[in-house]
GROMACS .gro file of C-alpha atoms in nm:
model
  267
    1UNK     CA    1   1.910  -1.381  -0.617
    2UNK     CA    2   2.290  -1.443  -0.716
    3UNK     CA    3   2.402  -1.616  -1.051
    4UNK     CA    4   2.448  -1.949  -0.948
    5UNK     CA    5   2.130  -1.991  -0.757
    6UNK     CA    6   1.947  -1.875  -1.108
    7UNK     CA    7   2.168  -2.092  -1.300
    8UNK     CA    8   2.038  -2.446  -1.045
    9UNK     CA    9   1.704  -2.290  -1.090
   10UNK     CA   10   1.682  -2.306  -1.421
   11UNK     CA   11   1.887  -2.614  -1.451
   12UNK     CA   12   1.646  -2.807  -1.277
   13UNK     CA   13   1.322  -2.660  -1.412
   14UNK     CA   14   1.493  -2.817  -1.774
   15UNK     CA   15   1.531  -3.166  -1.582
   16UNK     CA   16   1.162  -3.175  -1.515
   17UNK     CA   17   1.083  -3.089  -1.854
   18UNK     CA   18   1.306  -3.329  -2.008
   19UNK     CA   19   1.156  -3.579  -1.727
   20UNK     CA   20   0.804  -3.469  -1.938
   21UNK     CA   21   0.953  -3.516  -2.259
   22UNK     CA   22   1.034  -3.844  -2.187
   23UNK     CA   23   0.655  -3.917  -2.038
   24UNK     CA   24   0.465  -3.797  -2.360
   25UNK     CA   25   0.761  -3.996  -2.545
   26UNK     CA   26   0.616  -4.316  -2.387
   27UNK     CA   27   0.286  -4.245  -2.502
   28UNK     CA   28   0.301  -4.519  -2.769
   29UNK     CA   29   0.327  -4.793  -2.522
   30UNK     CA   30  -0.062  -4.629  -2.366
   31UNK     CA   31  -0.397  -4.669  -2.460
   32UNK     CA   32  -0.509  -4.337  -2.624
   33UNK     CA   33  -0.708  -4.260  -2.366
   34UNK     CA   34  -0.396  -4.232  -2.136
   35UNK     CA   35  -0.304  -3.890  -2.333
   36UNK     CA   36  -0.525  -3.670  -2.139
   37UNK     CA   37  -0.410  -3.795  -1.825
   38UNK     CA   38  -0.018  -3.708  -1.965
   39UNK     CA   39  -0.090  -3.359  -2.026
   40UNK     CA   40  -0.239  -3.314  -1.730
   41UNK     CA   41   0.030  -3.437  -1.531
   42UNK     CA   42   0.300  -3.212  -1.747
   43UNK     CA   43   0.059  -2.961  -1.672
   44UNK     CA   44   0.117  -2.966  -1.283
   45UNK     CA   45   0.495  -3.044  -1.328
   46UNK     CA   46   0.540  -2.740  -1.511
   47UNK     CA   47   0.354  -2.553  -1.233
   48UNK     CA   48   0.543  -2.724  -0.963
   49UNK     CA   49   0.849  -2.680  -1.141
   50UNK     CA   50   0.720  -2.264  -1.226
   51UNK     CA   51   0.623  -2.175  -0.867
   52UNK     CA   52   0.949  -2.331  -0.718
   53UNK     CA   53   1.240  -2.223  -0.994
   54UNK     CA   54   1.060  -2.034  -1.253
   55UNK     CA   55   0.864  -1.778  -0.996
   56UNK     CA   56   1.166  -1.662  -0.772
   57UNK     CA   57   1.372  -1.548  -1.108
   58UNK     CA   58   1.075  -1.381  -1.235
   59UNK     CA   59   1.043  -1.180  -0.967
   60UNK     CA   60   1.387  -1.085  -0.952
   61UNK     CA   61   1.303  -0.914  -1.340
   62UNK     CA   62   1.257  -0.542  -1.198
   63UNK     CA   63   1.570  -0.585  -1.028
   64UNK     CA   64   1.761  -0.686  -1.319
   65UNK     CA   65   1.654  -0.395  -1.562
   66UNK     CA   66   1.678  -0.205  -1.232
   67UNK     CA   67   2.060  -0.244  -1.278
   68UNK     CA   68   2.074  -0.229  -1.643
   69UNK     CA   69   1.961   0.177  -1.585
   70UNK     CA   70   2.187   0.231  -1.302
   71UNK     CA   71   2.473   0.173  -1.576
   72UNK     CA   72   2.328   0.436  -1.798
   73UNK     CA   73   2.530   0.735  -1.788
   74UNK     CA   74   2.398   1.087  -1.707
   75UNK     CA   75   2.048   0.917  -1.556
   76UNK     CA   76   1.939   1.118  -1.270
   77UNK     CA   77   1.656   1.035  -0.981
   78UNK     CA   78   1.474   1.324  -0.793
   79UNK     CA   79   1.394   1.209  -0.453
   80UNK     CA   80   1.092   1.439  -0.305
   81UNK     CA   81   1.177   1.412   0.110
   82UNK     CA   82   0.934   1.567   0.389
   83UNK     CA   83   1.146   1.620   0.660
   84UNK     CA   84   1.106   1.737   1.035
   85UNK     CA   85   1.268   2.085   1.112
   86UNK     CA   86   1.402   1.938   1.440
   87UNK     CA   87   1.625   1.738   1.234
   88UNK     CA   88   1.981   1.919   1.178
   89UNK     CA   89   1.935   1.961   0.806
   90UNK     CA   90   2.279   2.147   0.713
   91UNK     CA   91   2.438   1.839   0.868
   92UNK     CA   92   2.221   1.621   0.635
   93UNK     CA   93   2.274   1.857   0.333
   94UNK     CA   94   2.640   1.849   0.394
   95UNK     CA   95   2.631   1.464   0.429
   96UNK     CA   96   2.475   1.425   0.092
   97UNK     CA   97   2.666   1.673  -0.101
   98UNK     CA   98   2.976   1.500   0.036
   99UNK     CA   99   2.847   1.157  -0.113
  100UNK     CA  100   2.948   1.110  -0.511
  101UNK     CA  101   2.684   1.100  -0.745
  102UNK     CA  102   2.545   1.443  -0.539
  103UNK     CA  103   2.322   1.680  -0.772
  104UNK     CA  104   2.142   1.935  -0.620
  105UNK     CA  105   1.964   1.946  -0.302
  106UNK     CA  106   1.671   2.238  -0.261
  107UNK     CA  107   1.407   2.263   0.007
  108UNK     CA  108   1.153   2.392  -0.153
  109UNK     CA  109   0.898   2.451   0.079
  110UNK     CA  110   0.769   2.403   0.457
  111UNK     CA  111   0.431   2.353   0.626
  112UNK     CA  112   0.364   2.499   0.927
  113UNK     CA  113   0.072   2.276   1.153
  114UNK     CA  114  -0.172   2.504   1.348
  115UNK     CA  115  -0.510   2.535   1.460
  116UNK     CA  116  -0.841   2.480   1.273
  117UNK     CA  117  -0.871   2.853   1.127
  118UNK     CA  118  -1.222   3.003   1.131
  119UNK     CA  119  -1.304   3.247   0.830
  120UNK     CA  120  -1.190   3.525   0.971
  121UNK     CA  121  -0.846   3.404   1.087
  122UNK     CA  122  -0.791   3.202   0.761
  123UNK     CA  123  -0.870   3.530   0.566
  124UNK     CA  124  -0.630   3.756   0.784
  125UNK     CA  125  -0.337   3.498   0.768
  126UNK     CA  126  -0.434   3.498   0.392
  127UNK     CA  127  -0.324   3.879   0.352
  128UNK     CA  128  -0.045   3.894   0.623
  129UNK     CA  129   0.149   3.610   0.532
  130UNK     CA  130   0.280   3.680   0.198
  131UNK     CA  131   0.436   4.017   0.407
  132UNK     CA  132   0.607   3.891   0.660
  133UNK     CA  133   0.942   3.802   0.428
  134UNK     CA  134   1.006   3.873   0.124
  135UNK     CA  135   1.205   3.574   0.049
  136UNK     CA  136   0.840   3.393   0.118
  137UNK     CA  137   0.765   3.318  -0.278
  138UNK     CA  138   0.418   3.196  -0.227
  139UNK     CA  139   0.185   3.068   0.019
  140UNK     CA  140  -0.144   2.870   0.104
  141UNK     CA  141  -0.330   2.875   0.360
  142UNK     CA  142  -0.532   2.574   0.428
  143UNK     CA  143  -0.781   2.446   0.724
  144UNK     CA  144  -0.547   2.403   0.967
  145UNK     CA  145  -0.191   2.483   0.835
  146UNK     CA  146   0.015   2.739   0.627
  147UNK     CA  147   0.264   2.632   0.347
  148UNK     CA  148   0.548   2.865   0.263
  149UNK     CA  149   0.713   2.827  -0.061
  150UNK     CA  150   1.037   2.910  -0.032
  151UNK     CA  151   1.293   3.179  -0.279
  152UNK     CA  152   1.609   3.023  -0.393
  153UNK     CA  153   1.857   2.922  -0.159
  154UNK     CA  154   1.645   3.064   0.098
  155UNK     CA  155   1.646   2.814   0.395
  156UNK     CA  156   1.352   2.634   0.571
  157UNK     CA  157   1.565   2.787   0.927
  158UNK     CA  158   1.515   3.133   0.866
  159UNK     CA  159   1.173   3.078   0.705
  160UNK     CA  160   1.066   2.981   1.013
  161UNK     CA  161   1.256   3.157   1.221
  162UNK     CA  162   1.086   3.501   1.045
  163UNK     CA  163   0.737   3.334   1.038
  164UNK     CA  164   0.809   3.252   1.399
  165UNK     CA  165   0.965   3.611   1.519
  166UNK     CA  166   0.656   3.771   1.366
  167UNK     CA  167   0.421   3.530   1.527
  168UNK     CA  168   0.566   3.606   1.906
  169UNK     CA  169   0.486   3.949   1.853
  170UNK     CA  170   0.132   3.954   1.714
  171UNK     CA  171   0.023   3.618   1.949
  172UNK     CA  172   0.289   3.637   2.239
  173UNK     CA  173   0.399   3.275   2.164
  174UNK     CA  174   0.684   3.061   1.938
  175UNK     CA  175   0.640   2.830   1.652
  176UNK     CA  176   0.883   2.586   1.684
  177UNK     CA  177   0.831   2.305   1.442
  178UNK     CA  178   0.755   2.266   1.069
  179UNK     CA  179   0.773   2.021   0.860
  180UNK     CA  180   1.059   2.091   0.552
  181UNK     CA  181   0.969   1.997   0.191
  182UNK     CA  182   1.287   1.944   0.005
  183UNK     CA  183   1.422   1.791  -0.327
  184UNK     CA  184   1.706   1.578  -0.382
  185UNK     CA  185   1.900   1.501  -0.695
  186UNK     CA  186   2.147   1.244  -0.745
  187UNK     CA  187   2.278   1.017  -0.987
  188UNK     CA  188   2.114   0.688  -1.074
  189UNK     CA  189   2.447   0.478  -1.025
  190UNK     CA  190   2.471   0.595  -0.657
  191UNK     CA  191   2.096   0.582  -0.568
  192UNK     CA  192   2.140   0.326  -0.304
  193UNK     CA  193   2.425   0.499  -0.137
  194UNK     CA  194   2.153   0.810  -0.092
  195UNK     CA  195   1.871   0.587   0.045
  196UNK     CA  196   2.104   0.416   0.275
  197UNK     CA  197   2.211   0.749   0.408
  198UNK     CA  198   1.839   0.889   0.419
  199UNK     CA  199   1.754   0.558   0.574
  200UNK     CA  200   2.038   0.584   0.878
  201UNK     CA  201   1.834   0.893   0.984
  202UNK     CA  202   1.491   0.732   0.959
  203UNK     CA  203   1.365   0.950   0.645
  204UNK     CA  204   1.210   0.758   0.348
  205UNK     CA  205   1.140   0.938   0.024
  206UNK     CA  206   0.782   1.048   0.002
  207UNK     CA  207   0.787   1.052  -0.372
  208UNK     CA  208   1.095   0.885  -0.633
  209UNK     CA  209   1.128   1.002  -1.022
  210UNK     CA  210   1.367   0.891  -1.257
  211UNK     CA  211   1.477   0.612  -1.495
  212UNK     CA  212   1.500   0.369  -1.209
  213UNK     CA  213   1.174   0.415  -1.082
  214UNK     CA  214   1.022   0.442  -1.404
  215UNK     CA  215   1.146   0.091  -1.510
  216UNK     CA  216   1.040  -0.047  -1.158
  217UNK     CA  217   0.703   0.080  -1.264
  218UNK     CA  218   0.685  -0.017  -1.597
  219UNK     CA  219   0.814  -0.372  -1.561
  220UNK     CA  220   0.608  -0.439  -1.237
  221UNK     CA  221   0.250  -0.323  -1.441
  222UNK     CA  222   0.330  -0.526  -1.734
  223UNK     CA  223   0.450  -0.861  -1.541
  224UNK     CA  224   0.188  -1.172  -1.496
  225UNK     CA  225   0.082  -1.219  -1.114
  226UNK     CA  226   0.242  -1.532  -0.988
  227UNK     CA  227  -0.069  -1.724  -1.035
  228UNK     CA  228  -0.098  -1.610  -1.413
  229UNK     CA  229   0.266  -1.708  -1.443
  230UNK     CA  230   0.266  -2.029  -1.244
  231UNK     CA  231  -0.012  -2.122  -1.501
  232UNK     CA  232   0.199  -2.019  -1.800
  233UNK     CA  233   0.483  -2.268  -1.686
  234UNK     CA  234   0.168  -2.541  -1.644
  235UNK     CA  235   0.119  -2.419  -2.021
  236UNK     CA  236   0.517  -2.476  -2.115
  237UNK     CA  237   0.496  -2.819  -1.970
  238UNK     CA  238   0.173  -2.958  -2.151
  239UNK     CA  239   0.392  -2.784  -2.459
  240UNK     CA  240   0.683  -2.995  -2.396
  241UNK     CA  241   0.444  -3.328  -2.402
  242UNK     CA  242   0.292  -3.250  -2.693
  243UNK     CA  243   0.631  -3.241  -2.831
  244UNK     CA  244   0.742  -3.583  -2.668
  245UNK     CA  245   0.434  -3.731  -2.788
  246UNK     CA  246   0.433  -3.642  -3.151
  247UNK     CA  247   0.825  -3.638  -3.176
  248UNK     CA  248   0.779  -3.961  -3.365
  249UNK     CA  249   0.594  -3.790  -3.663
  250UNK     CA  250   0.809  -3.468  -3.615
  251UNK     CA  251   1.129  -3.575  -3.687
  252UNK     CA  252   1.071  -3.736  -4.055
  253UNK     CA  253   0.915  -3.423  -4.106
  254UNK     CA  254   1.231  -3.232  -4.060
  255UNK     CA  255   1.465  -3.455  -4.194
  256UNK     CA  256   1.228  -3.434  -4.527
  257UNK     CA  257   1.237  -3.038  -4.546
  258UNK     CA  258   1.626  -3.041  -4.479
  259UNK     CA  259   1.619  -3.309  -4.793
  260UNK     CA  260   1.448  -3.101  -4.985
  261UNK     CA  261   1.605  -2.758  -4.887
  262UNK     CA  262   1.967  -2.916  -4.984
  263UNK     CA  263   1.845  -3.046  -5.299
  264UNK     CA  264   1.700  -2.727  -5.412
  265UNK     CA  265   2.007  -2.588  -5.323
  266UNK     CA  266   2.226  -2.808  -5.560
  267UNK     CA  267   1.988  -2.698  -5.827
   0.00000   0.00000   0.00000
C-alpha cells in the first residue's frame, strides 16, 4: 500500500470518529436510556471504519519493519534451495554471483531417489558408499534414497557423475538425476533481486533465515487476527463516545488542574 492511500485511510477513519464524537456530544439532548444505544452504534462505526481503513494498513505492518531491516547494514539472509540436477547450475551460480549483494553460494549436499532397499541392499550401500569418492564427506542411506554430503567446493556434477560411473559398473545402468541441496547467501538489501532471479527459473526457497524473515515471523505471531483487531477499532470508537459524552464534565476539569498547576508555579 503506497503513502497516500495510507494517508486517505487514515484520514477518513478520523472523520468517522470525529462523526462519533459529535454523536456522544449530543447525548444531552437524549433520554439516558439512549446512551447504550450510542455506544453501540460507535461500536460498529469503529468496526466499519477498522475493517475498511484500519485493517488494510495493519496488514501492511510486516512489510513495513520488513523494509526497516533491509536498510540495516551488514544483515545477511541464507536461502536453503533444493534444486533439480537437470537444471544448469554453473549458469545459475554464475547468475547469482554476478548479482550485487552476492555472498556465498555452496551446495551442500544431493539426494539420490532409488528403489525401496531391502536389508541387505540398504546394509551393502551402507558400507560401499562412503568409498566410492573421497570428496563424499558423509552419507545416509535411507528407505529408498542415498544422501551425499558433499567436501568443499566439491560439486553436485561430479558427485554424481562418480556415484553414477561406479553404479554402471556394479548394476550395468546410469543414474541420471538427483536432486542438489544448496545454500545461498546474500545481502538483506538485495533479497528481492535474488528471489526474482530464483523465481525466473521456477525455484522457490525451501527454507529462509535471516533478519528479514525473522521480523516477518516475529511481527506476524504477535499481530491480532483481523477479527481481534476489527473488534479493537469497535473498542476505539465506543472510546471516542465516551469522550464526546462526558466532554462536558472533562473540560472544567482540565482547565481547573492547568489553574492550579500555574498557580503553584507562581508560588
Amino acid at each position: 500500500m503506497d503513502i497516500i492511500t495510507t494517508i486517505i485511510y487514515l484520514f477518513l477513519f478520523i472523520i468517522m470518529m470525529v462523526f462519533v464524537f459529535s454523536i456522544g456530544m449530543l447525548k444531552k439532548y437524549m433520554p439516558k436510556k439512549e446512551v447504550i444505544l450510542v455506544l453501540l452504534v460507535a461500536f460498529l462505526i469503529g468496526s466499519i471504519g477498522g475493517a475498511f481503513f484500519l485493517d488494510p494498513i495493519y496488514d501492511e505492518l510486516p512489510n513495513v519493519v520488513n523494509a526497516f531491516e533491509r536498510t540495516m547494514p551488514n544483515n545477511e539472509e541464507t536461502l536453503y534451495l533444493d534444486l533439480s540436477s537437470s537444471i544448469n547450475i554453473d549458469e545459475l551460480k554464475n547468475n547469482l554471483s554476478a548479482t550485487d549483494g552476492f555472498k556465498s553460494f555452496d551446495e551442500k549436499s544431493i539426494n539420490i531417489p532409488m528403489w525401496s532397499f531391502n536389508e541387505r541392499e540398504h546394509d551393502y550401500f551402507d558400507k560401499i558408499v562412503g568409498n566410492i569418492d573421497s570428496n563424499y564427506k558423509n552419507h545416509t542411506i535411507g528407505k529408498s534414497d542415498i544422501q551425499i554430503t558433499l567436501a568443499d567446493n566439491y560439486s553436485s556434477s561430479q558427485a554424481l557423475k562418480s556415484f553414477s560411473n561406479w553404479y554402471k559398473l556394479v548394476y550395468d545402468d546410469t543414474i541420471s538425476y538427483a536432486q542438489v541441496h544448496a545454500v545461498l547467501v546474500v545481502d538483506s538489501s538485495s533479497f528481492d533481486e535474488f528471489e526474482q532471479i530464483l523465481l525466473q527459473r521456477g525455484i522457490v526457497a525451501s527454507k529462509i533465515e535471516g533478519p528479514i524473515q525473522d521480523s516477518i515471523n516475529n511481527t506476524n505471531s504477535s499481530m491480532l487476527t483481523n477479527t481481534e483487531f476489527t473488534l479493537v477499532c469497535g473498542g476505539i470508537g465506543v472510546v471516542v463516545a465516551f469522550l464526546g459524552i462526558y466532554i462536558d464534565s472533562v473540560v472544567p476539569i482540565v482547565r481547573k488542574t492547568k489553574k492550579f498547576l500555574r498557580e503553584k508555579r507562581r508560588r
